[in-house]
Coordinates of C-alpha atoms in Angstrom, one line a residue:
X1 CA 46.5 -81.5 59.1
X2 CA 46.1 -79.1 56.1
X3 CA 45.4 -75.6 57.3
X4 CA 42.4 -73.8 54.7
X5 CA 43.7 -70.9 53.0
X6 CA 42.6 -67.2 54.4
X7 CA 39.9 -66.0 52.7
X8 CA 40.6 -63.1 51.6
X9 CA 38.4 -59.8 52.6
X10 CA 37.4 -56.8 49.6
X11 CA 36.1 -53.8 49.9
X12 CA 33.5 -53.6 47.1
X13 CA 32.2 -49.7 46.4
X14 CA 28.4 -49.2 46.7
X15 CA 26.5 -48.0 43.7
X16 CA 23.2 -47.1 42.4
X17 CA 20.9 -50.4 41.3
X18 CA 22.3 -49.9 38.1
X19 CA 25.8 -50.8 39.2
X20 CA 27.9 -47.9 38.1
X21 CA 27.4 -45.6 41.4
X22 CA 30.0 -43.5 43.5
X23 CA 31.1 -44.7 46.8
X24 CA 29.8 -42.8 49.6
X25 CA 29.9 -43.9 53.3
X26 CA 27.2 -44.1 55.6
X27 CA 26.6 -40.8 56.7
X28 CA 26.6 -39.2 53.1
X29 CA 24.7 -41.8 51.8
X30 CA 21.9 -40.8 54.6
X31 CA 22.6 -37.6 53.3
X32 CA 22.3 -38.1 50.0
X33 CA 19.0 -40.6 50.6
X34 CA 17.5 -37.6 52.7
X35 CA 18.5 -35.0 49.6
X36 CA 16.6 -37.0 47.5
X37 CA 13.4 -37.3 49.1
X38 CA 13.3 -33.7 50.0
X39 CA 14.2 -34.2 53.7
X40 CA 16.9 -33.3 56.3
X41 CA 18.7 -37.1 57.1
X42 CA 18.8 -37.6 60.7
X43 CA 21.7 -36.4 62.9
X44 CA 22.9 -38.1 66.1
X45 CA 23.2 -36.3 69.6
X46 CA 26.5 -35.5 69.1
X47 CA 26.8 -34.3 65.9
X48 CA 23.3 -32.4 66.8
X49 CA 25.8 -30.7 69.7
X50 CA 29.0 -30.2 68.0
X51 CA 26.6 -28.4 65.0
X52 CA 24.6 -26.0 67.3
X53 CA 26.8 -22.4 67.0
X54 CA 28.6 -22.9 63.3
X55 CA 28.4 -20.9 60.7
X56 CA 28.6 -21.8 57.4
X57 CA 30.6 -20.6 54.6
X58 CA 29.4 -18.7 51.4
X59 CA 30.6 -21.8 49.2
X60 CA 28.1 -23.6 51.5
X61 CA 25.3 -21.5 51.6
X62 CA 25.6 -21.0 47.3
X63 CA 25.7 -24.7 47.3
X64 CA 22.3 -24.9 49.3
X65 CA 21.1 -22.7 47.4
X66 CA 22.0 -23.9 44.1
X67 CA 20.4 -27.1 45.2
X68 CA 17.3 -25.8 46.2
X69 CA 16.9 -24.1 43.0
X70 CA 18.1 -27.5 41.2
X71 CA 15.2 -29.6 43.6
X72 CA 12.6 -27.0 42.1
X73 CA 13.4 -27.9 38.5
X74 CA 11.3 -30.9 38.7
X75 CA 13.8 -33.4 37.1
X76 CA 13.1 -36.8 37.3
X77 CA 14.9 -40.2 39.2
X78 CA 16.2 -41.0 35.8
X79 CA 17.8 -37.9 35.3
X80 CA 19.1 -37.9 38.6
X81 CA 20.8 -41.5 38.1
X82 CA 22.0 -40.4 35.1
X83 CA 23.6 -37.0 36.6
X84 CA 25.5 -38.9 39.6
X85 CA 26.9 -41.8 36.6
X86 CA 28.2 -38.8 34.7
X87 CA 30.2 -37.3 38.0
X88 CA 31.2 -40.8 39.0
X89 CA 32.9 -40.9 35.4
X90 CA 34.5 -37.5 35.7
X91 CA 36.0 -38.2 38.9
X92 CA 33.8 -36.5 41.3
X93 CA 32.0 -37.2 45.1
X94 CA 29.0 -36.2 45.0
X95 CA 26.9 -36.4 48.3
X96 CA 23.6 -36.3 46.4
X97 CA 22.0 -36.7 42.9
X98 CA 21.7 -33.2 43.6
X99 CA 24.6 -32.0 44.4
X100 CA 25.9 -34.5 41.7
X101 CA 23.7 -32.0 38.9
X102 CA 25.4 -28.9 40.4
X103 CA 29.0 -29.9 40.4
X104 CA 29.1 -31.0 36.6
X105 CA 27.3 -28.0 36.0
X106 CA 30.2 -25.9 37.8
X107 CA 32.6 -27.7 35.8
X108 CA 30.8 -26.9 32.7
X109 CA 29.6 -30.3 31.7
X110 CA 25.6 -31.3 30.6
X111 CA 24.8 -33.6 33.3
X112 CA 22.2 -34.9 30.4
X113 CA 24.1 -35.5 27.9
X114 CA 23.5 -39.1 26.0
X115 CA 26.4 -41.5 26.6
X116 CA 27.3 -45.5 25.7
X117 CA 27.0 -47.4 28.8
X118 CA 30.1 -48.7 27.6
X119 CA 32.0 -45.4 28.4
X120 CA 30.8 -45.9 32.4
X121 CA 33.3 -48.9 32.5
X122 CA 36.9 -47.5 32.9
X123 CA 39.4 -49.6 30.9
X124 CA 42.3 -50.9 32.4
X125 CA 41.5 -51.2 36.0
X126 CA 41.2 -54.2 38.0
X127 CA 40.0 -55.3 41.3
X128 CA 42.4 -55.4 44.7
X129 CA 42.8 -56.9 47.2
X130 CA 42.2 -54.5 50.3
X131 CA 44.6 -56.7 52.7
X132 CA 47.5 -57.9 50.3
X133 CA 47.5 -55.0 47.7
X134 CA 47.4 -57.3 45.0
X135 CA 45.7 -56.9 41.8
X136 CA 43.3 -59.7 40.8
X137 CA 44.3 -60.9 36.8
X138 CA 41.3 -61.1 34.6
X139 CA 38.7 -59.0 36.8
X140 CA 37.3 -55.3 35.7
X141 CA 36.0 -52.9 38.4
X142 CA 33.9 -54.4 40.9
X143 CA 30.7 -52.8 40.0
X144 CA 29.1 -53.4 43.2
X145 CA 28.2 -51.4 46.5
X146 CA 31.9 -51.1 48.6
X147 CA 33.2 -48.7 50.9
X148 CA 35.5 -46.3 50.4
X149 CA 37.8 -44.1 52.8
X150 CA 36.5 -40.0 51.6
X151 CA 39.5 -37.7 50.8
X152 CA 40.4 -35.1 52.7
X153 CA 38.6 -32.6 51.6
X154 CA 35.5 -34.4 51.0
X155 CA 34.9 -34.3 54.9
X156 CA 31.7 -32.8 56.5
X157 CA 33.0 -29.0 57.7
X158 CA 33.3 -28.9 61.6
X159 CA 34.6 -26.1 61.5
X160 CA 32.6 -23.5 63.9
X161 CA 32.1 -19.7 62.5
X162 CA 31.4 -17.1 65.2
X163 CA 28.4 -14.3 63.9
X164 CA 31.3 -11.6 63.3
X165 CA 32.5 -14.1 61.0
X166 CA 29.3 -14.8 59.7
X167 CA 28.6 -10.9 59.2
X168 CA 31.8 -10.0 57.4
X169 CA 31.2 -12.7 54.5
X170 CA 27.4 -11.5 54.6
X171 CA 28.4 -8.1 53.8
X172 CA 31.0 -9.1 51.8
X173 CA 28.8 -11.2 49.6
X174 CA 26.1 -8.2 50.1
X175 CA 29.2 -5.2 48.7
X176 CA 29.3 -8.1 45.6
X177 CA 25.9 -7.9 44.7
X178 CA 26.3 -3.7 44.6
X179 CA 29.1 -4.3 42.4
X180 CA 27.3 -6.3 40.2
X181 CA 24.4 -4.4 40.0
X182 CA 26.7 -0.9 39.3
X183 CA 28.2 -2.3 37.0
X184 CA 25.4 -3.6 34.8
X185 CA 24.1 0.2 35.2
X186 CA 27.4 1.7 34.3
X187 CA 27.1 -0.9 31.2
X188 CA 23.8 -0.1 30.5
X189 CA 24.4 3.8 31.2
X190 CA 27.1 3.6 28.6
X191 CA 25.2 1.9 26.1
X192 CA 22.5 4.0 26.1
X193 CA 25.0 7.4 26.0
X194 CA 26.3 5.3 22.7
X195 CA 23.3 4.6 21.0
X196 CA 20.8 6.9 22.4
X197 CA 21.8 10.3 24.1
X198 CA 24.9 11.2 21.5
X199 CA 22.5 10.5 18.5
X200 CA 19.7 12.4 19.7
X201 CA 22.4 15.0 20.7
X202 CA 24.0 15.3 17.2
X203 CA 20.4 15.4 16.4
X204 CA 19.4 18.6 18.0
X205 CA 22.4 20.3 17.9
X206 CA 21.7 19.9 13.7
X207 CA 18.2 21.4 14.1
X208 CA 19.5 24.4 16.6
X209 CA 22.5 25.0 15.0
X210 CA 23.4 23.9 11.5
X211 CA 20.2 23.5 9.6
X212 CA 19.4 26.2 7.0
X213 CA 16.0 27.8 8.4
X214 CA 13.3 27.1 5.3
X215 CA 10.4 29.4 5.0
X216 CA 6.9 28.3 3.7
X217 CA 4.3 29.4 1.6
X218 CA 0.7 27.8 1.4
X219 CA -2.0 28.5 -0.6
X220 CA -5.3 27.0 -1.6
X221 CA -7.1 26.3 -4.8
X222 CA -9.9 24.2 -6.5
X223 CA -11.4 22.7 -9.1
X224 CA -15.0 24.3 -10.9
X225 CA -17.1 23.0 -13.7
X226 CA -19.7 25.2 -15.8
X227 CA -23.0 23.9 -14.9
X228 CA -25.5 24.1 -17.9
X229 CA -28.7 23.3 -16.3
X230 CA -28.9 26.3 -13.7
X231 CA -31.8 28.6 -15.5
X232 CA -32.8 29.6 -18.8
X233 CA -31.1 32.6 -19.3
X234 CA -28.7 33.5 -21.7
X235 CA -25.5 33.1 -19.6
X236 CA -26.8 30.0 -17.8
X237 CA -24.1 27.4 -19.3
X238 CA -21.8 30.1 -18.5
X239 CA -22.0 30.0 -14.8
X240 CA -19.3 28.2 -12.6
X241 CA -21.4 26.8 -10.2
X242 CA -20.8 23.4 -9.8
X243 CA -17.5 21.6 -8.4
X244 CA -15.7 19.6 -10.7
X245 CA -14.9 15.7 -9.3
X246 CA -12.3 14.5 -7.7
X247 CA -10.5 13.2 -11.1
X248 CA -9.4 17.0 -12.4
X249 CA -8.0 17.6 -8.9
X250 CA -5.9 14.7 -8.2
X251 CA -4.8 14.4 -11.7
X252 CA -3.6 18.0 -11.6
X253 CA -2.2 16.8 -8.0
X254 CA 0.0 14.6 -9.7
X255 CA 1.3 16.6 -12.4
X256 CA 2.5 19.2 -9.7
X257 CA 4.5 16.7 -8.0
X258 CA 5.9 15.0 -11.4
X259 CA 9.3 15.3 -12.6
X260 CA 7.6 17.6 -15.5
X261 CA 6.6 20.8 -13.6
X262 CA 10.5 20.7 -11.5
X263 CA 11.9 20.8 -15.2
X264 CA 9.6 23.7 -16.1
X265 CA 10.0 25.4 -12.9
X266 CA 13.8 25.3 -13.2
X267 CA 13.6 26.5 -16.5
X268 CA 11.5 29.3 -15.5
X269 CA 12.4 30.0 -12.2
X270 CA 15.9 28.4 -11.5
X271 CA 14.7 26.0 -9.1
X272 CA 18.2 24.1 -8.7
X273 CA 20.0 27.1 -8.6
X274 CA 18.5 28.2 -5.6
X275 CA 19.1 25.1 -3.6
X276 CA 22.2 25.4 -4.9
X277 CA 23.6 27.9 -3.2
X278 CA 26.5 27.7 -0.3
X279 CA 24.3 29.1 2.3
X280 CA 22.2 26.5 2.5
X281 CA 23.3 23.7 4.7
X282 CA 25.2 20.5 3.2
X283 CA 22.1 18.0 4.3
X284 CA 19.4 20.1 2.3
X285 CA 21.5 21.4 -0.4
X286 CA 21.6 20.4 -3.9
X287 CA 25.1 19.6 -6.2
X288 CA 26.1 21.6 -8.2
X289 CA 25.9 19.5 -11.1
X290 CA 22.3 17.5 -9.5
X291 CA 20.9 14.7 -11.9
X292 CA 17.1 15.6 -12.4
X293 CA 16.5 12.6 -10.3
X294 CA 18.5 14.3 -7.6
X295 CA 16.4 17.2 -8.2
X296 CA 13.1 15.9 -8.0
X297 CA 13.3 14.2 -4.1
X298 CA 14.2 17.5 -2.7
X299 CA 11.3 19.2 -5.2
X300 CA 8.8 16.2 -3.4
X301 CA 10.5 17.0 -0.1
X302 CA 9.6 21.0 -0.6
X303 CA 6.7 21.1 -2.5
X304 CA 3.7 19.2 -0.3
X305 CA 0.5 18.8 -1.9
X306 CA -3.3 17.7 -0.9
X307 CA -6.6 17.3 -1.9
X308 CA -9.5 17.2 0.7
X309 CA -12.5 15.2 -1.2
X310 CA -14.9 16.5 0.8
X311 CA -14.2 20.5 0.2
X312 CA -12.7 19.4 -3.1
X313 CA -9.8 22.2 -2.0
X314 CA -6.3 21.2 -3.1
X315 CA -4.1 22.7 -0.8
X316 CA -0.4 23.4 -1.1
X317 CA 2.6 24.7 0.6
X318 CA 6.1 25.7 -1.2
X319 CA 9.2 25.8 0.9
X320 CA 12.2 27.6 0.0
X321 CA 15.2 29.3 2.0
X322 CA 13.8 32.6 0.5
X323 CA 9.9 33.8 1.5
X324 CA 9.8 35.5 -1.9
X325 CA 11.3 32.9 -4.0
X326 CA 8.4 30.9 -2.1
X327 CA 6.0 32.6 -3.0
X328 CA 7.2 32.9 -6.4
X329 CA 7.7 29.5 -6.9
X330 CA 4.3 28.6 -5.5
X331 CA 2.2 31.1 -8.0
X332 CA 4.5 29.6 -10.7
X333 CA 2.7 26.3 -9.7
X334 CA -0.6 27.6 -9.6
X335 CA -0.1 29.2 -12.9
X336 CA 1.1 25.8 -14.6
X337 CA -2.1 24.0 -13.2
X338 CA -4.7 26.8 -14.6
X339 CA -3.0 25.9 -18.0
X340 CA -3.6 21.4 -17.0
X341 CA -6.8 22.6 -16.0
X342 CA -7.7 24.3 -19.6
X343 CA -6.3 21.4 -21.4
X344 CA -8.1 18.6 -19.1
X345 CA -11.1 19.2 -21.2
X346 CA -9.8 21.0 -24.5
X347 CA -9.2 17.7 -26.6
X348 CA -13.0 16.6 -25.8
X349 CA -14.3 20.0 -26.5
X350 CA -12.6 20.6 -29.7
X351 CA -13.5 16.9 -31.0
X352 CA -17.2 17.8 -30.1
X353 CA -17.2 21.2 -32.0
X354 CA -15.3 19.7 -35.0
X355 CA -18.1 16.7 -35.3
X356 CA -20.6 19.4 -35.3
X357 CA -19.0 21.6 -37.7
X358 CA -18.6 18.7 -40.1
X359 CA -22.2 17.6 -39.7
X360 CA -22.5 21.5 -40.8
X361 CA -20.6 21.7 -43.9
X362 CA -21.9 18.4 -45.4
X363 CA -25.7 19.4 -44.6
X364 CA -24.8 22.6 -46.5
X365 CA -23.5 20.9 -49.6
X366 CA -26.5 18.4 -50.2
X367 CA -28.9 21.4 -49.8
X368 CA -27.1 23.0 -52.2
X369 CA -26.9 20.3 -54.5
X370 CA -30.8 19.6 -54.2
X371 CA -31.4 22.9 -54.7
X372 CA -29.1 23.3 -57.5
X373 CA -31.2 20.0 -59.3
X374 CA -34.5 21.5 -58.6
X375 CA -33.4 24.8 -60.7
X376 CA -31.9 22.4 -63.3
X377 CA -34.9 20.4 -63.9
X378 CA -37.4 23.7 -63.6
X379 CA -34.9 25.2 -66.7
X380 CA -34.8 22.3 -68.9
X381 CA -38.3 22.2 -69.2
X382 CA -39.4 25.9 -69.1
X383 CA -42.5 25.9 -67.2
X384 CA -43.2 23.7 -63.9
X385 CA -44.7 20.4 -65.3
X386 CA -46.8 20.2 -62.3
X387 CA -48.4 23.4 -62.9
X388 CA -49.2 22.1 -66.1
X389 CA -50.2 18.6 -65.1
X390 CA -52.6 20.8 -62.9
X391 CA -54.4 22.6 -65.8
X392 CA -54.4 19.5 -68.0
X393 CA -56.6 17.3 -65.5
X394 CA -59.2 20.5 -64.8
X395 CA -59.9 20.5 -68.7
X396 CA -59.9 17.0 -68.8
X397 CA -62.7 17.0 -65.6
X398 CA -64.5 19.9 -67.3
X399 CA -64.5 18.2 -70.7
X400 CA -66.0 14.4 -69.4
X401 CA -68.3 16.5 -67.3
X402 CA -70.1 17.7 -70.5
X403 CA -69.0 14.5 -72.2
X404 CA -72.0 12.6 -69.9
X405 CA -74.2 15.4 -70.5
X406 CA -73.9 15.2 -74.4
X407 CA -74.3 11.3 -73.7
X408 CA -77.4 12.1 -71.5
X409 CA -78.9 14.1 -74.0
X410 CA -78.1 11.8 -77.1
X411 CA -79.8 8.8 -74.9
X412 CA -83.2 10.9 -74.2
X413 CA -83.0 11.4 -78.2
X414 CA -82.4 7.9 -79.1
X415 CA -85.4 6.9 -76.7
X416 CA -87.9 8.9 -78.5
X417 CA -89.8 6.7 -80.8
X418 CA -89.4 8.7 -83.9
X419 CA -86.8 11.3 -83.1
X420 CA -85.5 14.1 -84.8
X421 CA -82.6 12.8 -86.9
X422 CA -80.9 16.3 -87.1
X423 CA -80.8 16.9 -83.3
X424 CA -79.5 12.9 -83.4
X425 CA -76.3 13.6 -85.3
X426 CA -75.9 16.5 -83.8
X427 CA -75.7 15.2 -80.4
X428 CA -73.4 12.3 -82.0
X429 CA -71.2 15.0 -83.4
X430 CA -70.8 16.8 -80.2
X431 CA -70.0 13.6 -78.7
X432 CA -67.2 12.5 -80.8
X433 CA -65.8 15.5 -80.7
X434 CA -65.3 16.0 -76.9
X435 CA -64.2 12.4 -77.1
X436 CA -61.5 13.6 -79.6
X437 CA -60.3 16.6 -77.5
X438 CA -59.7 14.0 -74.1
X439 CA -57.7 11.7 -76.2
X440 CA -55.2 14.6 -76.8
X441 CA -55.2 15.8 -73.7
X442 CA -54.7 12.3 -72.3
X443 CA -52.1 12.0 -74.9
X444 CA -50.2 15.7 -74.1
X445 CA -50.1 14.0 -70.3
X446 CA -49.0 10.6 -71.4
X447 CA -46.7 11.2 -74.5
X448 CA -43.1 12.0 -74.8
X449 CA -42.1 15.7 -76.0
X450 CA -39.0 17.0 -77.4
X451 CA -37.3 16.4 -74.2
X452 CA -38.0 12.6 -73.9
X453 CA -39.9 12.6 -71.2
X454 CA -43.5 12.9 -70.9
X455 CA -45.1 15.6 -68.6
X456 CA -46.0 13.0 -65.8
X457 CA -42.8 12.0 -65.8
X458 CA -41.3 15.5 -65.8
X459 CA -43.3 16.5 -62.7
X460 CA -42.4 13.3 -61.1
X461 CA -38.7 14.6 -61.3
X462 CA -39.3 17.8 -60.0
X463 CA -41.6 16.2 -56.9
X464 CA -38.6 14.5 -56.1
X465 CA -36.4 17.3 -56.5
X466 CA -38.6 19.1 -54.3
X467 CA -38.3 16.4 -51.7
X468 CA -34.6 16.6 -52.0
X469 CA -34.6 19.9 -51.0
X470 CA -37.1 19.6 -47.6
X471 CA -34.9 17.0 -46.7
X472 CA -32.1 19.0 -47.1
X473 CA -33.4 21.7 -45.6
X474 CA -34.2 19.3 -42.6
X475 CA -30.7 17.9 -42.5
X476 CA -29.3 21.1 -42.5
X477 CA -31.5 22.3 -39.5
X478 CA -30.3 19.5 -37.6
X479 CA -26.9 20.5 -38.0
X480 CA -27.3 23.6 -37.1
X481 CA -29.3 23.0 -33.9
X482 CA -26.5 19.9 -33.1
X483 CA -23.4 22.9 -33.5
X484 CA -25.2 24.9 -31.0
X485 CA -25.6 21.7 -28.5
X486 CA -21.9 21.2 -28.7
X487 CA -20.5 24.5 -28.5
X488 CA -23.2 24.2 -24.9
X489 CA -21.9 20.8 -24.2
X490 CA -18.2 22.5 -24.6
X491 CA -18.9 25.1 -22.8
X492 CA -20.1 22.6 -19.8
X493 CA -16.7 20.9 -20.5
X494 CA -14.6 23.8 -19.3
X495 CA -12.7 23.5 -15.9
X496 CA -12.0 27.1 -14.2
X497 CA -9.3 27.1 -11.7
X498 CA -10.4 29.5 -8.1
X499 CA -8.2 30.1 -5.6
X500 CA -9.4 31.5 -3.1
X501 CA -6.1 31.1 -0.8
X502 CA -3.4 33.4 -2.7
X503 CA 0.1 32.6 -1.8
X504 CA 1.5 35.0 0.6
X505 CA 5.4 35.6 1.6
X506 CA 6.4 34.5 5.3
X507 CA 8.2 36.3 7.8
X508 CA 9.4 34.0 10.0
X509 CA 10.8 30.2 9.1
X510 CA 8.6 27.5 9.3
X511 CA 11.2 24.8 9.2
X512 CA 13.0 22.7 11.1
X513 CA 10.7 22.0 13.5
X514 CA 13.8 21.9 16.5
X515 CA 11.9 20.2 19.0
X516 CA 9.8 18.1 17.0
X517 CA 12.4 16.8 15.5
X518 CA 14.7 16.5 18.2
X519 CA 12.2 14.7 19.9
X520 CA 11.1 12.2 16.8
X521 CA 15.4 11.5 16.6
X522 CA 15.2 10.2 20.3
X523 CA 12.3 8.0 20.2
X524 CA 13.4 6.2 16.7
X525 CA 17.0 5.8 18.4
X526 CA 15.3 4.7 21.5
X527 CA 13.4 2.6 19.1
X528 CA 16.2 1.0 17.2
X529 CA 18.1 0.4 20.6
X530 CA 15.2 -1.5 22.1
X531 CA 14.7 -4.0 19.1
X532 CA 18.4 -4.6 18.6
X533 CA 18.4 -4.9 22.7
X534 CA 15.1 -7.2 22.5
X535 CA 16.8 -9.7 19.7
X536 CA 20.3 -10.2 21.4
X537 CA 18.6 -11.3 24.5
X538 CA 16.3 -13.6 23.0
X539 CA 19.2 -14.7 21.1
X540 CA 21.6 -14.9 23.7
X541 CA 18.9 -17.3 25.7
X542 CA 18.6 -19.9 22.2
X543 CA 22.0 -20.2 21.9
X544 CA 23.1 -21.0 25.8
X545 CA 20.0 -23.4 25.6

């Protein structure tokens, strides 16, 4: 009788439905089942019993809580599977999907982190047999549900805490915490002595105690215009009355802040000499040896300038380390804008006057020259032709007048039947002869003399020659009424500088402005700290994500 060989038993692992999870025995997989639904699993009398009285431990009670906060982060079942494969691979016993998350999170390890499924089967292992030992040839891991024995330290804790126990590691756990927090405030205390308090105390103890004190001077001027329409009298385009526009004041504006005016005001009145000197503190002092450019941003730092529009005021204020060489300096300034002011307008004026005075001279010289012809012609021909002309046409007009009388009467003759054949001829005679006398004087009108030219012609010469001269005269009135219109439109041209704010010398500093200042240095250091604080965080948070 042949006997049947043993069958032999194996202890096959159970796993998630995928087939690659960690071994877990009854109770922890209860545990980990209730875990994952959210629930407490259920607890027999006796374990009900031996539980009532413990205390747990603070690893315990992080772990709980670590896995609450876990539970809240809404992760899904795949995540979850995928979190207890990835501690299955590193070697660890989870007790739930949970608990599986936190672990490879303690370790340091993305429980997330894409893998090859490939990488979840272990290499060289092989299946045994739980009674004989033996190692089955040709078989991988057994990738289905088994039991396994739990280590040592992978028991449930039975071990029962009284409450003093309980209360030292509370306060222990609670003296952490004020350590923690005292030392992020000593961090933060420090930080802020760094970056904030020891600035803003260099700060003020600059303005209280090193800075040179800077005395201003301010004054006031503006702009005027001669207006030319107010009255009739005399003085009329005289009167400054009107306010010039905005363009003369910001224009002169400029030139008092422009590289320019520093030249001429050091040239005149030693302007980097005086910030020069060794008394004056090494921030706000000038080098010896100062560039221009150098020069100029301390002369736009000390020398502040503005124009109200609607006043039309341009105000300014001079600061110096002297109240006298302020004030000096400032009526130095106003001084070089009356002379901007007066030549604003002095290329227009003078290009107006010249125009007129032109228009003068040439009117002049063709009256002269039409006069000059008219005297010319009235010589060459010794008496005025049109004088002349005059006295020919009345004899001419008195001669045909008796002309058609002597006609008349020769006519009443000739109709007489028989007339009187003396008092015939002798009408005929006088009849010719008047006829005679108007052909010569039609020919002394009509015909050349010895100077060529006829005597219609010749007092055609001198009418135009005449007319020369009215228009002349005309031309030459125009001129003159046209300078006189310019040299009023010039005089509307000119700018007048008024200040009605003379510059006066201080007696007490105006600057620096200690607590101002001191207070500005801690809110742009607070400032500073804030945004570079602000951008490490945020920072800090992309990067650990």
């Amino acid at each position: 009788m042949t006997t049947k060989p043993k069958a032999r038993k194996f202890r096959i692992k159970r796993t998630t439905p995928l087939g690659a999870g960690a071994s877990e025995t009854a109770p922890q997989a209860a545990a980990a089942t209730a875990a994952d639904t959210g629930r407490r699993p259920p607890q027999d009398a006796s374990q009900t019993q031996a539980r009532q009285g413990a205390v747990e431990t603070a690893r315990e009670v992080k772990a709980e809580t670590d896995i609450d906060a876990i539970r809240r982060e809404g992760l899904t079942g795949r995540q979850l599977r995928m979190a207890r494969r990835m501690a299955q691979k590193h070697g660890l016993a989870p007790i739930s999907d949970f608990d599986a998350v936190r672990q490879l999170r303690v370790k340091g390890i993305d429980p997330f982190q894409a893998s090859n499924m490939l990488e979840l089967v272990v290499p060289g292992q092989a299946a045994q047999d739980e009674e004989t030992g033996t190692v089955l040839p040709g078989m991988g891991k057994v990738q289905l549900p088994q039991t396994i024995k739990p280590a040592g330290d992978q028991l449930p804790q039975t071990e029962v805490y009284t409450a003093e126990r309980r209360s030292l590691e509370i306060t222990e756990i609670q003296r952490d915490i004020a350590r923690r927090r005292r030392k992020r405030l000593v961090l933060l205390l420090s930080r802020l002595s760094a970056f904030v308090f020891l600035p803003t105390l260099l700060a003020g103890w600059y303005y209280y105690a090193i800075a040179t004190p800077m005395y201003s001077t301010k004054s006031e001027f503006l702009i005027q215009s001669a207006d030319g329409g107010a009255g009739g009298g005399p003085l009329s385009g005289l009167i400054p009355s009107q306010l010039a526009n905005s363009q003369e004041s910001i224009a002169v504006q400029s030139y008092l802040t422009s590289k320019d005016a520093m030249i001429r005001l050091d040239e005149e009145e030693g302007y980097k000499a005086h910030f020069s000197q060794p008394s004056i503190d090494a921030i706000q002092r000038l080098d010896a040896d100062a560039t221009n450019e150098a020069a100029h941003k301390t002369y736009k730092k000390n020398i502040k300038i503005g124009y109200d529009p609607t006043e039309g005021v341009v105000k300014m204020e001079v600061i110096a380390a002297d109240p006298q060489i302020a004030t000096a300096f400032s009526k130095a300034l106003i001084s070089y804008a009356e002379e901007r002011v007066d030549a604003l307008s002095q290329n227009i004026r003078d290009d107006a006057m010249d125009d007129a005075r032109r228009n003068l001279e040439t009117a002049k010289v063709e009256r002269r020259q039409a006069q000059e012809n008219l005297i010319r012609l009235q010589e060459v021909y010794s008496a005025d032709p049109t004088e002349q002309l005059a006295a020919l046409r009345g004899q001419i007009t008195t001669y045909e007048q008796q002309l058609l009388e002597k006609n008349l009467g020769l006519q009443a003759l000739l109709d007489n039947p028989r007339p009187n054949q003396a008092k015939v001829d002798g009408a005929r005679g006088d009849v010719r002869r008047l006829e005679n006398l108007l052909d010569g004087l039609d020919a002394r009108m009509t015909q050349p003399d010895k100077t060529g030219l006829s005597l219609v012609q010749q007092s055609t010469e001198i009418e135009l020659a005449r007319a020369d001269l009215a228009t002349a005269d005309a031309f030459l009135q125009s001129a003159l009424q046209g300078e006189k219109q310019s040299a009023l439109e010039a005089g509307r041209q000119v700018r007048y500088l008024t200040v009605p704010v003379r510059p006066i010398a201080s007696d007490a500093p105006s600057y620096p402005r200690k607590f101002e200042n001191t207070i500005l240095a801690f809110l742009i250091f607070s400032g500073i700290y804030l945004m570079v604080s602000l951008t490490s965080s945020i920072l800090r948070e992309q990067v650990s994500n």
